[in-house]
Amino acid sequence: MKCILGIETSCDETAASVVELTGTVRSNVVATQIPVHARYGGVVPELASRNHVMSILPVVREALNSAYLSWSGLAAIAVTQGPGLIGALLVGIQTAKSLAYAFKLPLIAVDHVEAHVTAAMLSNPKHPEMPTATPPYVAMVASGGHTALYRVDAIGNYTVLGHTLDDAAGEAFDKVAKMMGLPYPGGLAIDRVSREGNPAAIAFPRGMMGAANLDFSFSGLKTAVRNYLANRGSFPLSSIEIADIAASAQEAIVDVLVEKTIRAARGEHVRQVVLSGGVAANHRLRERLSRRCEEEQVQVVLTPLEYCTDNAAMVANLGRLFYSRGEFTSPDALDAYANLRIGSPRGIRVRESP
Ligand code: KG4
Ligand code: ZN
C-alpha cells in the first residue's frame, strides 16, 4: 500500500507522518519545542525556525523508519503551506520541495486550518468505537491562531458559518494562564489546574453568547480576568484561587464554544459535529460538547488527542484526499508567502451572518 508523507512546521512543532492512501496512520512523529519557548511565555518565531532546521530531517527519517517504509513506498509528499509563522513554514516547504525533487515525488500543498477541519477523517485506532468524520458535518476548529465554525460538505467544499472577531480561543487560554503565572502552553496548564477548581466561582463574561450570529469574541474575557486580578491586590494567589479562576475562565470559553456549535448543527441540519484544533484537547470542552450532542441526538466526533494539537498526520491525511483526486502542486508555485496571497483554504465560502 503506497503512502503519503506529511510535513508540518507552521508554528512550534516539527512534525512528520506517514499515512496510507486508505487513511491508516503508519507513523506520527512530533518534536515539540515547548521547552524552548516556555521560558519566554510564548512562541519566539526566530527560535522556532532555527529549531525546525535542526529537527526536520531527523523527524522525517523517524517517521519513515517507524512506518517501516523506504522512499520507494511513497506516492507523494504533502506539506503545510500556511497559515503560520513565515520562517517556520519555509523550513517545511523547502524540505518538502527538495525531497520531492530528489525522489521524483509529486508535491501537495496543504492549508493548516483545512487540515484541522478534516483531521477527524482519520480513524482512531485507540478508540475504534469513535466514528470518523463523514461529510456533511459541522466542524468547530479552536486552536491558538484560529477559532471558527465550518460546514463541511466535501473535501474542498467548506462554508465558514462564524469566526472569532478578535482572539482565538487558544490565545485566550494562553493569555489568561500567563496572567496567573501558569506555564506555556497555557491551555494545557488551565486544563490541568481547573480540575481542582469550581467553574461557577467567578462569573466571567461569555462574549457574543447572546448574538444571533455564530461569531465569537474572547478579548473581553482576557480583560475581565486582568481586572479581577488587579482588583484582588498583589499578594500571591493560593492554589485554590488559581484553580477557581482557571476553572471559571475555562467554563466561560467552553460555554460559548458549545452553545454556538450546537446552534450551528441545528441550523445546518447535519448529523455529525466534529471538534478539532489544539483547544479540542480540552477535557471539559470534550465532556460538555459530548453531553450536549447526546441531548440533541447528533453524533459527536472528538478528534483523537494526537491529531488535535499540531501534527503531520492531519497534513498527510488531507494530502491523500487530494492525491486521490489527482490534485498536485507545482513546486515552482509553492512558496511560504503564497498563503499571504491566498489567505484561506481552497473552496472556502463565507456565509453572511444574520
Ligand atoms: O492547533 P494548535 O496546536 O496550534 C495552532 O494551530 O494554533 O493549538 C494550540 C493551542 C494553544 O493555544 C494551546 O494553549 C491550546 O491549543 N491547547 C489547549 C489544550 N491543549 C492545547 N487549550 C485548552 N485545553 C487543552 N488541553
Ligand atoms: Zn494548528
Tab-separated table of C-alpha atoms and ligand atoms in Angstrom:
chain	number	residue	atom	x	y	z
A	1	MET	CA	0.000	0.000	0.000
A	2	LYS	CA	1.508	3.329	-1.097
A	3	CYS	CA	1.692	6.119	1.474
A	4	ILE	CA	1.777	9.905	1.784
A	5	LEU	CA	4.494	11.644	3.795
A	6	GLY	CA	3.127	14.710	5.612
A	7	ILE	CA	5.308	17.556	6.903
A	8	GLU	CA	4.139	20.264	9.336
A	9	THR	CA	6.220	23.216	10.610
A	10	SER	CA	3.748	26.120	10.829
A	11	CYS	CA	4.381	27.015	14.477
A	12	ASP	CA	6.350	25.318	17.249
A	13	GLU	CA	6.002	21.606	16.452
A	14	THR	CA	8.298	19.912	13.931
A	15	ALA	CA	6.184	17.035	12.664
A	16	ALA	CA	6.244	14.302	10.023
A	17	SER	CA	3.834	11.449	9.473
A	18	VAL	CA	3.240	8.548	7.109
A	19	VAL	CA	-0.395	7.802	6.236
A	20	GLU	CA	-1.563	5.048	3.890
A	21	LEU	CA	-3.788	6.040	0.960
A	22	THR	CA	-6.617	4.251	2.794
A	23	GLY	CA	-6.282	6.615	5.778
A	24	THR	CA	-4.435	4.306	8.173
A	25	VAL	CA	-1.761	6.210	10.102
A	26	ARG	CA	1.562	4.312	9.949
A	27	SER	CA	3.598	6.846	11.944
A	28	ASN	CA	3.051	10.226	13.571
A	29	VAL	CA	6.220	11.907	14.886
A	30	VAL	CA	6.090	15.272	16.675
A	31	ALA	CA	9.203	17.030	18.029
A	32	THR	CA	7.749	19.643	20.310
A	33	GLN	CA	9.572	22.902	21.022
A	34	ILE	CA	7.586	23.631	24.190
A	35	PRO	CA	10.699	23.625	26.437
A	36	VAL	CA	12.429	26.084	24.053
A	37	HIS	CA	9.616	28.650	24.185
A	38	ALA	CA	8.314	28.053	27.742
A	39	ARG	CA	10.854	30.410	29.364
A	40	TYR	CA	9.570	33.260	27.155
A	41	GLY	CA	5.886	32.508	27.860
A	42	GLY	CA	5.073	32.145	24.141
A	43	VAL	CA	6.466	31.185	20.742
A	44	VAL	CA	9.572	33.138	19.645
A	45	PRO	CA	9.428	32.943	15.814
A	46	GLU	CA	13.186	33.046	15.158
A	47	LEU	CA	13.829	30.281	17.712
A	48	ALA	CA	11.025	28.228	16.153
A	49	SER	CA	12.626	28.478	12.682
A	50	ARG	CA	16.075	27.533	13.994
A	51	ASN	CA	14.721	24.521	15.847
A	52	HIS	CA	12.765	23.363	12.796
A	53	VAL	CA	16.006	23.483	10.778
A	54	MET	CA	17.716	21.263	13.343
A	55	SER	CA	14.854	18.781	13.774
A	56	ILE	CA	13.215	18.418	10.383
A	57	LEU	CA	15.455	15.757	8.778
A	58	PRO	CA	15.682	13.504	11.881
A	59	VAL	CA	11.904	13.795	12.316
A	60	VAL	CA	11.233	12.852	8.656
A	61	ARG	CA	13.684	9.940	8.951
A	62	GLU	CA	11.986	8.708	12.132
A	63	ALA	CA	8.538	8.955	10.514
A	64	LEU	CA	9.708	6.715	7.650
A	65	ASN	CA	11.596	4.309	9.926
A	66	SER	CA	8.746	3.806	12.355
A	67	ALA	CA	6.400	3.237	9.388
A	68	TYR	CA	8.878	0.585	8.093
A	69	LEU	CA	8.898	2.433	4.782
A	70	SER	CA	11.566	3.412	2.260
A	71	TRP	CA	11.279	6.337	-0.162
A	72	SER	CA	10.001	3.988	-2.884
A	73	GLY	CA	6.910	3.311	-0.750
A	74	LEU	CA	5.752	6.922	-1.038
A	75	ALA	CA	3.161	8.172	-3.525
A	76	ALA	CA	3.553	11.895	-2.707
A	77	ILE	CA	4.716	14.461	-0.141
A	78	ALA	CA	2.186	16.800	1.483
A	79	VAL	CA	3.336	19.913	3.327
A	80	THR	CA	1.698	22.741	5.274
A	81	GLN	CA	1.874	25.862	3.128
A	82	GLY	CA	0.200	28.200	5.641
A	83	PRO	CA	-1.109	29.994	7.566
A	84	GLY	CA	1.657	30.154	10.153
A	85	LEU	CA	4.971	31.762	11.004
A	86	ILE	CA	6.732	32.507	7.718
A	87	GLY	CA	10.228	31.436	8.822
A	88	ALA	CA	8.827	28.234	10.310
A	89	LEU	CA	6.730	27.365	7.236
A	90	LEU	CA	9.721	27.976	4.988
A	91	VAL	CA	11.666	25.121	6.622
A	92	GLY	CA	8.939	22.547	5.971
A	93	ILE	CA	8.241	23.822	2.461
A	94	GLN	CA	11.881	23.836	1.357
A	95	THR	CA	12.412	20.379	2.847
A	96	ALA	CA	9.334	19.001	1.070
A	97	LYS	CA	10.346	20.600	-2.241
A	98	SER	CA	13.905	19.248	-2.003
A	99	LEU	CA	12.773	15.715	-1.100
A	100	ALA	CA	10.112	15.727	-3.835
A	101	TYR	CA	12.717	16.824	-6.364
A	102	ALA	CA	15.321	14.288	-5.194
A	103	PHE	CA	12.932	11.318	-5.104
A	104	LYS	CA	10.780	12.416	-8.063
A	105	LEU	CA	7.601	12.537	-5.996
A	106	PRO	CA	4.577	14.792	-6.549
A	107	LEU	CA	4.060	17.594	-4.078
A	108	ILE	CA	0.770	18.609	-2.430
A	109	ALA	CA	0.421	21.935	-0.572
A	110	VAL	CA	-1.981	21.816	2.354
A	111	ASP	CA	-3.718	24.590	4.282
A	112	HIS	CA	-3.133	24.189	8.033
A	113	VAL	CA	-6.670	25.127	9.075
A	114	GLU	CA	-8.181	22.872	6.421
A	115	ALA	CA	-6.042	20.046	7.846
A	116	HIS	CA	-7.534	20.685	11.318
A	117	VAL	CA	-11.052	20.789	9.793
A	118	THR	CA	-10.576	17.336	8.231
A	119	ALA	CA	-8.283	15.641	10.819
A	120	ALA	CA	-11.168	13.588	12.258
A	121	MET	CA	-11.473	11.765	8.912
A	122	LEU	CA	-8.534	9.684	10.162
A	123	SER	CA	-9.622	6.615	12.070
A	124	ASN	CA	-8.873	6.370	15.770
A	125	PRO	CA	-7.046	3.114	16.496
A	126	LYS	CA	-7.129	3.716	20.275
A	127	HIS	CA	-10.898	4.290	20.246
A	128	PRO	CA	-12.349	2.202	17.410
A	129	GLU	CA	-15.844	2.932	18.749
A	130	MET	CA	-15.401	6.647	17.924
A	131	PRO	CA	-16.849	7.350	14.445
A	132	THR	CA	-14.722	9.057	11.796
A	133	ALA	CA	-15.907	12.336	10.339
A	134	THR	CA	-18.089	11.903	7.256
A	135	PRO	CA	-19.445	14.961	5.404
A	136	PRO	CA	-21.765	16.720	5.673
A	137	TYR	CA	-20.734	17.830	9.161
A	138	VAL	CA	-20.243	20.948	11.259
A	139	ALA	CA	-16.667	21.401	12.494
A	140	MET	CA	-15.622	23.573	15.403
A	141	VAL	CA	-11.928	24.359	14.946
A	142	ALA	CA	-10.429	26.021	18.001
A	143	SER	CA	-6.669	26.494	18.106
A	144	GLY	CA	-4.058	29.053	19.133
A	145	GLY	CA	-4.423	31.026	15.911
A	146	HIS	CA	-7.974	30.263	14.741
A	147	THR	CA	-11.466	29.756	16.065
A	148	ALA	CA	-14.242	29.172	13.559
A	149	LEU	CA	-17.235	27.026	12.725
A	150	TYR	CA	-17.364	25.356	9.320
A	151	ARG	CA	-19.897	23.406	7.380
A	152	VAL	CA	-18.038	20.650	5.535
A	153	ASP	CA	-19.876	19.208	2.524
A	154	ALA	CA	-16.887	17.523	0.903
A	155	ILE	CA	-13.121	17.914	0.703
A	156	GLY	CA	-12.645	21.377	-0.760
A	157	ASN	CA	-16.257	22.399	-0.142
A	158	TYR	CA	-16.456	24.329	3.117
A	159	THR	CA	-18.589	27.189	4.356
A	160	VAL	CA	-17.464	29.415	7.227
A	161	LEU	CA	-20.505	29.758	9.478
A	162	GLY	CA	-18.867	32.033	12.024
A	163	HIS	CA	-15.438	33.001	13.320
A	164	THR	CA	-13.752	34.957	16.069
A	165	LEU	CA	-13.796	38.709	15.654
A	166	ASP	CA	-10.677	39.151	17.806
A	167	ASP	CA	-8.671	36.487	19.683
A	168	ALA	CA	-8.706	32.747	19.075
A	169	ALA	CA	-9.941	30.568	21.967
A	170	GLY	CA	-6.424	29.121	22.414
A	171	GLU	CA	-4.965	32.597	22.650
A	172	ALA	CA	-7.474	33.440	25.405
A	173	PHE	CA	-6.441	30.287	27.297
A	174	ASP	CA	-2.750	31.164	26.854
A	175	LYS	CA	-3.102	34.812	27.943
A	176	VAL	CA	-5.282	34.019	30.972
A	177	ALA	CA	-2.755	31.390	32.051
A	178	LYS	CA	0.125	33.838	31.648
A	179	MET	CA	-1.648	36.434	33.820
A	180	MET	CA	-1.826	33.844	36.609
A	181	GLY	CA	1.796	32.792	36.160
A	182	LEU	CA	0.925	29.361	34.742
A	183	PRO	CA	3.414	27.816	32.293
A	184	TYR	CA	3.211	27.863	28.482
A	185	PRO	CA	1.222	26.432	26.732
A	186	GLY	CA	-1.477	27.949	28.894
A	187	GLY	CA	-4.397	25.896	27.554
A	188	LEU	CA	-2.878	22.690	28.790
A	189	ALA	CA	-1.966	24.267	32.175
A	190	ILE	CA	-5.512	25.614	32.673
A	191	ASP	CA	-6.970	22.245	31.685
A	192	ARG	CA	-4.859	20.621	34.438
A	193	VAL	CA	-5.343	23.040	37.319
A	194	SER	CA	-9.057	23.609	36.592
A	195	ARG	CA	-9.809	20.023	37.602
A	196	GLU	CA	-9.497	21.110	41.266
A	197	GLY	CA	-11.452	24.353	40.780
A	198	ASN	CA	-15.077	25.498	40.860
A	199	PRO	CA	-16.277	26.534	37.368
A	200	ALA	CA	-19.024	28.684	38.926
A	201	ALA	CA	-16.687	30.522	41.347
A	202	ILE	CA	-16.394	33.701	39.221
A	203	ALA	CA	-18.902	34.870	36.601
A	204	PHE	CA	-16.595	35.829	33.721
A	205	PRO	CA	-18.266	37.219	30.555
A	206	ARG	CA	-19.467	34.905	27.755
A	207	GLY	CA	-18.569	37.074	24.753
A	208	MET	CA	-21.238	37.222	21.984
A	209	MET	CA	-23.150	34.318	23.539
A	210	GLY	CA	-26.442	36.159	23.039
A	211	ALA	CA	-25.669	37.365	19.500
A	212	ALA	CA	-27.841	35.896	16.746
A	213	ASN	CA	-24.805	35.024	14.605
A	214	LEU	CA	-22.183	32.302	15.047
A	215	ASP	CA	-19.221	34.636	15.582
A	216	PHE	CA	-17.035	34.694	18.693
A	217	SER	CA	-15.143	37.237	20.776
A	218	PHE	CA	-12.697	36.329	23.542
A	219	SER	CA	-10.863	39.603	24.156
A	220	GLY	CA	-13.403	40.698	26.816
A	221	LEU	CA	-12.626	37.600	28.850
A	222	LYS	CA	-8.931	38.475	28.929
A	223	THR	CA	-9.763	41.990	30.175
A	224	ALA	CA	-12.187	40.609	32.774
A	225	VAL	CA	-9.534	38.266	34.181
A	226	ARG	CA	-6.972	41.072	34.241
A	227	ASN	CA	-9.403	43.381	36.071
A	228	TYR	CA	-10.302	40.611	38.501
A	229	LEU	CA	-6.617	40.053	39.332
A	230	ALA	CA	-5.923	43.803	39.611
A	231	ASN	CA	-8.867	44.361	41.978
A	232	ARG	CA	-7.786	41.477	44.133
A	233	GLY	CA	-4.419	43.018	45.049
A	234	SER	CA	-0.861	41.867	44.547
A	235	PHE	CA	-0.459	39.192	47.257
A	236	PRO	CA	0.285	35.729	45.835
A	237	LEU	CA	-2.566	33.593	44.528
A	238	SER	CA	-3.291	30.431	46.502
A	239	SER	CA	-3.560	27.165	44.591
A	240	ILE	CA	-7.320	27.072	45.309
A	241	GLU	CA	-7.725	30.579	43.867
A	242	ILE	CA	-5.720	29.639	40.772
A	243	ALA	CA	-7.875	26.543	40.298
A	244	ASP	CA	-11.102	28.578	40.686
A	245	ILE	CA	-10.018	31.343	38.278
A	246	ALA	CA	-8.796	28.744	35.753
A	247	ALA	CA	-11.993	26.674	36.012
A	248	SER	CA	-14.196	29.791	35.728
A	249	ALA	CA	-12.333	31.218	32.706
A	250	GLN	CA	-12.333	27.779	31.047
A	251	GLU	CA	-16.077	27.469	31.649
A	252	ALA	CA	-16.695	30.870	30.018
A	253	ILE	CA	-14.816	29.744	26.874
A	254	VAL	CA	-16.394	26.273	26.828
A	255	ASP	CA	-19.943	27.658	27.293
A	256	VAL	CA	-19.659	29.832	24.185
A	257	LEU	CA	-17.947	27.189	22.030
A	258	VAL	CA	-20.519	24.521	22.952
A	259	GLU	CA	-23.546	26.801	22.572
A	260	LYS	CA	-22.554	28.110	19.133
A	261	THR	CA	-21.529	24.669	17.862
A	262	ILE	CA	-24.916	23.217	18.827
A	263	ARG	CA	-26.688	26.170	17.240
A	264	ALA	CA	-24.694	25.627	14.042
A	265	ALA	CA	-25.552	21.908	13.986
A	266	ARG	CA	-29.255	22.701	14.404
A	267	GLY	CA	-29.203	25.391	11.721
A	268	GLU	CA	-27.343	23.208	9.224
A	269	HIS	CA	-29.396	20.040	9.885
A	270	VAL	CA	-26.262	17.871	9.959
A	271	ARG	CA	-25.996	14.575	11.792
A	272	GLN	CA	-22.357	14.970	12.853
A	273	VAL	CA	-20.452	17.543	14.896
A	274	VAL	CA	-16.649	17.470	14.797
A	275	LEU	CA	-14.361	19.083	17.378
A	276	SER	CA	-10.772	19.789	16.325
A	277	GLY	CA	-7.720	22.050	16.785
A	278	GLY	CA	-5.456	22.354	19.827
A	279	VAL	CA	-8.232	23.554	22.156
A	280	ALA	CA	-10.230	20.425	21.220
A	281	ALA	CA	-7.821	18.589	23.544
A	282	ASN	CA	-9.523	20.337	26.478
A	283	HIS	CA	-11.184	17.761	28.744
A	284	ARG	CA	-14.048	19.995	29.838
A	285	LEU	CA	-14.878	21.016	26.253
A	286	ARG	CA	-14.859	17.363	25.130
A	287	GLU	CA	-17.084	16.382	28.059
A	288	ARG	CA	-19.579	19.240	27.705
A	289	LEU	CA	-19.893	19.051	23.907
A	290	SER	CA	-20.383	15.275	24.058
A	291	ARG	CA	-23.191	15.670	26.598
A	292	ARG	CA	-24.964	18.401	24.600
A	293	CYS	CA	-24.668	16.424	21.350
A	294	GLU	CA	-26.232	13.438	23.067
A	295	GLU	CA	-29.158	15.599	24.198
A	296	GLU	CA	-29.527	16.985	20.669
A	297	GLN	CA	-29.193	13.500	19.173
A	298	VAL	CA	-26.350	14.445	16.869
A	299	GLN	CA	-23.257	12.292	16.653
A	300	VAL	CA	-20.157	13.903	18.165
A	301	VAL	CA	-16.726	13.167	16.673
A	302	LEU	CA	-13.929	14.166	19.035
A	303	THR	CA	-10.697	14.360	17.051
A	304	PRO	CA	-8.211	11.963	18.721
A	305	LEU	CA	-5.922	13.881	21.073
A	306	GLU	CA	-2.797	13.201	18.995
A	307	TYR	CA	-4.471	14.826	15.952
A	308	CYS	CA	-5.835	17.857	17.882
A	309	THR	CA	-2.663	19.830	18.585
A	310	ASP	CA	-0.374	20.423	15.606
A	311	ASN	CA	0.715	17.217	13.878
A	312	ALA	CA	1.588	15.984	10.406
A	313	ALA	CA	-0.905	13.085	10.269
A	314	MET	CA	-3.661	15.616	9.517
A	315	VAL	CA	-1.455	17.081	6.766
A	316	ALA	CA	-0.752	13.659	5.217
A	317	ASN	CA	-4.469	12.860	5.539
A	318	LEU	CA	-5.503	15.892	3.503
A	319	GLY	CA	-2.648	15.119	1.113
A	320	ARG	CA	-4.031	11.631	0.471
A	321	LEU	CA	-7.502	13.037	-0.204
A	322	PHE	CA	-6.102	15.489	-2.782
A	323	TYR	CA	-3.900	12.717	-4.206
A	324	SER	CA	-6.955	10.554	-4.831
A	325	ARG	CA	-8.387	13.407	-6.904
A	326	GLY	CA	-5.130	13.936	-8.804
A	327	GLU	CA	-4.667	17.423	-7.332
A	328	PHE	CA	-0.988	18.304	-7.053
A	329	THR	CA	1.004	21.496	-6.532
A	330	SER	CA	3.678	22.662	-8.907
A	331	PRO	CA	6.934	23.082	-6.917
A	332	ASP	CA	7.561	26.362	-8.751
A	333	ALA	CA	4.261	27.757	-7.462
A	334	LEU	CA	4.870	26.693	-3.870
A	335	ASP	CA	6.391	29.226	-1.521
A	336	ALA	CA	5.774	30.247	2.078
A	337	TYR	CA	4.451	33.644	1.016
A	338	ALA	CA	1.701	32.176	-1.153
A	339	ASN	CA	-0.577	31.818	1.867
A	340	LEU	CA	-0.466	35.568	2.343
A	341	ARG	CA	-1.942	35.889	-1.125
A	342	ILE	CA	-4.449	33.044	-0.834
A	343	GLY	CA	-5.321	33.642	2.818
A	344	SER	CA	-7.865	30.864	3.236
A	345	PRO	CA	-8.320	27.215	2.332
A	346	ARG	CA	-9.330	26.458	-1.229
A	347	GLY	CA	-13.054	26.072	-1.671
A	348	ILE	CA	-13.911	28.132	1.421
A	349	ARG	CA	-17.005	30.283	1.172
A	350	VAL	CA	-18.086	32.696	3.889
A	351	ARG	CA	-21.771	32.674	4.690
A	352	GLU	CA	-23.128	36.096	5.630
A	353	SER	CA	-24.026	36.393	9.316
A	354	PRO	CA	-27.634	37.394	10.045
B	1	KG4	O1	-3.745	23.631	16.951
B	1	KG4	P1	-2.630	24.074	17.817
B	1	KG4	O2	-1.652	23.043	18.304
B	1	KG4	O3	-1.779	25.202	17.120
B	1	KG4	C1	-2.352	26.203	16.322
B	1	KG4	O4	-2.673	25.908	15.137
B	1	KG4	O5	-2.560	27.296	16.884
B	1	KG4	O6	-3.295	24.841	19.056
B	1	KG4	C2	-2.513	25.347	20.088
B	1	KG4	C3	-3.435	25.952	21.129
B	1	KG4	C4	-2.708	26.705	22.220
B	1	KG4	O7	-3.339	27.956	22.413
B	1	KG4	C5	-2.880	25.813	23.448
B	1	KG4	O8	-2.898	26.513	24.673
B	1	KG4	C6	-4.201	25.173	23.151
B	1	KG4	O9	-4.198	24.920	21.769
B	1	KG4	N1	-4.388	23.913	23.901
B	1	KG4	C7	-5.361	23.725	24.816
B	1	KG4	C8	-5.181	22.413	25.327
B	1	KG4	N2	-4.090	21.854	24.710
B	1	KG4	C9	-3.630	22.794	23.821
B	1	KG4	N3	-6.346	24.529	25.239
B	1	KG4	C10	-7.178	24.056	26.185
B	1	KG4	N4	-7.059	22.826	26.744
B	1	KG4	C11	-6.076	21.981	26.344
B	1	KG4	N5	-5.968	20.768	26.885
B	2	ZN	ZN	-2.892	24.169	14.414
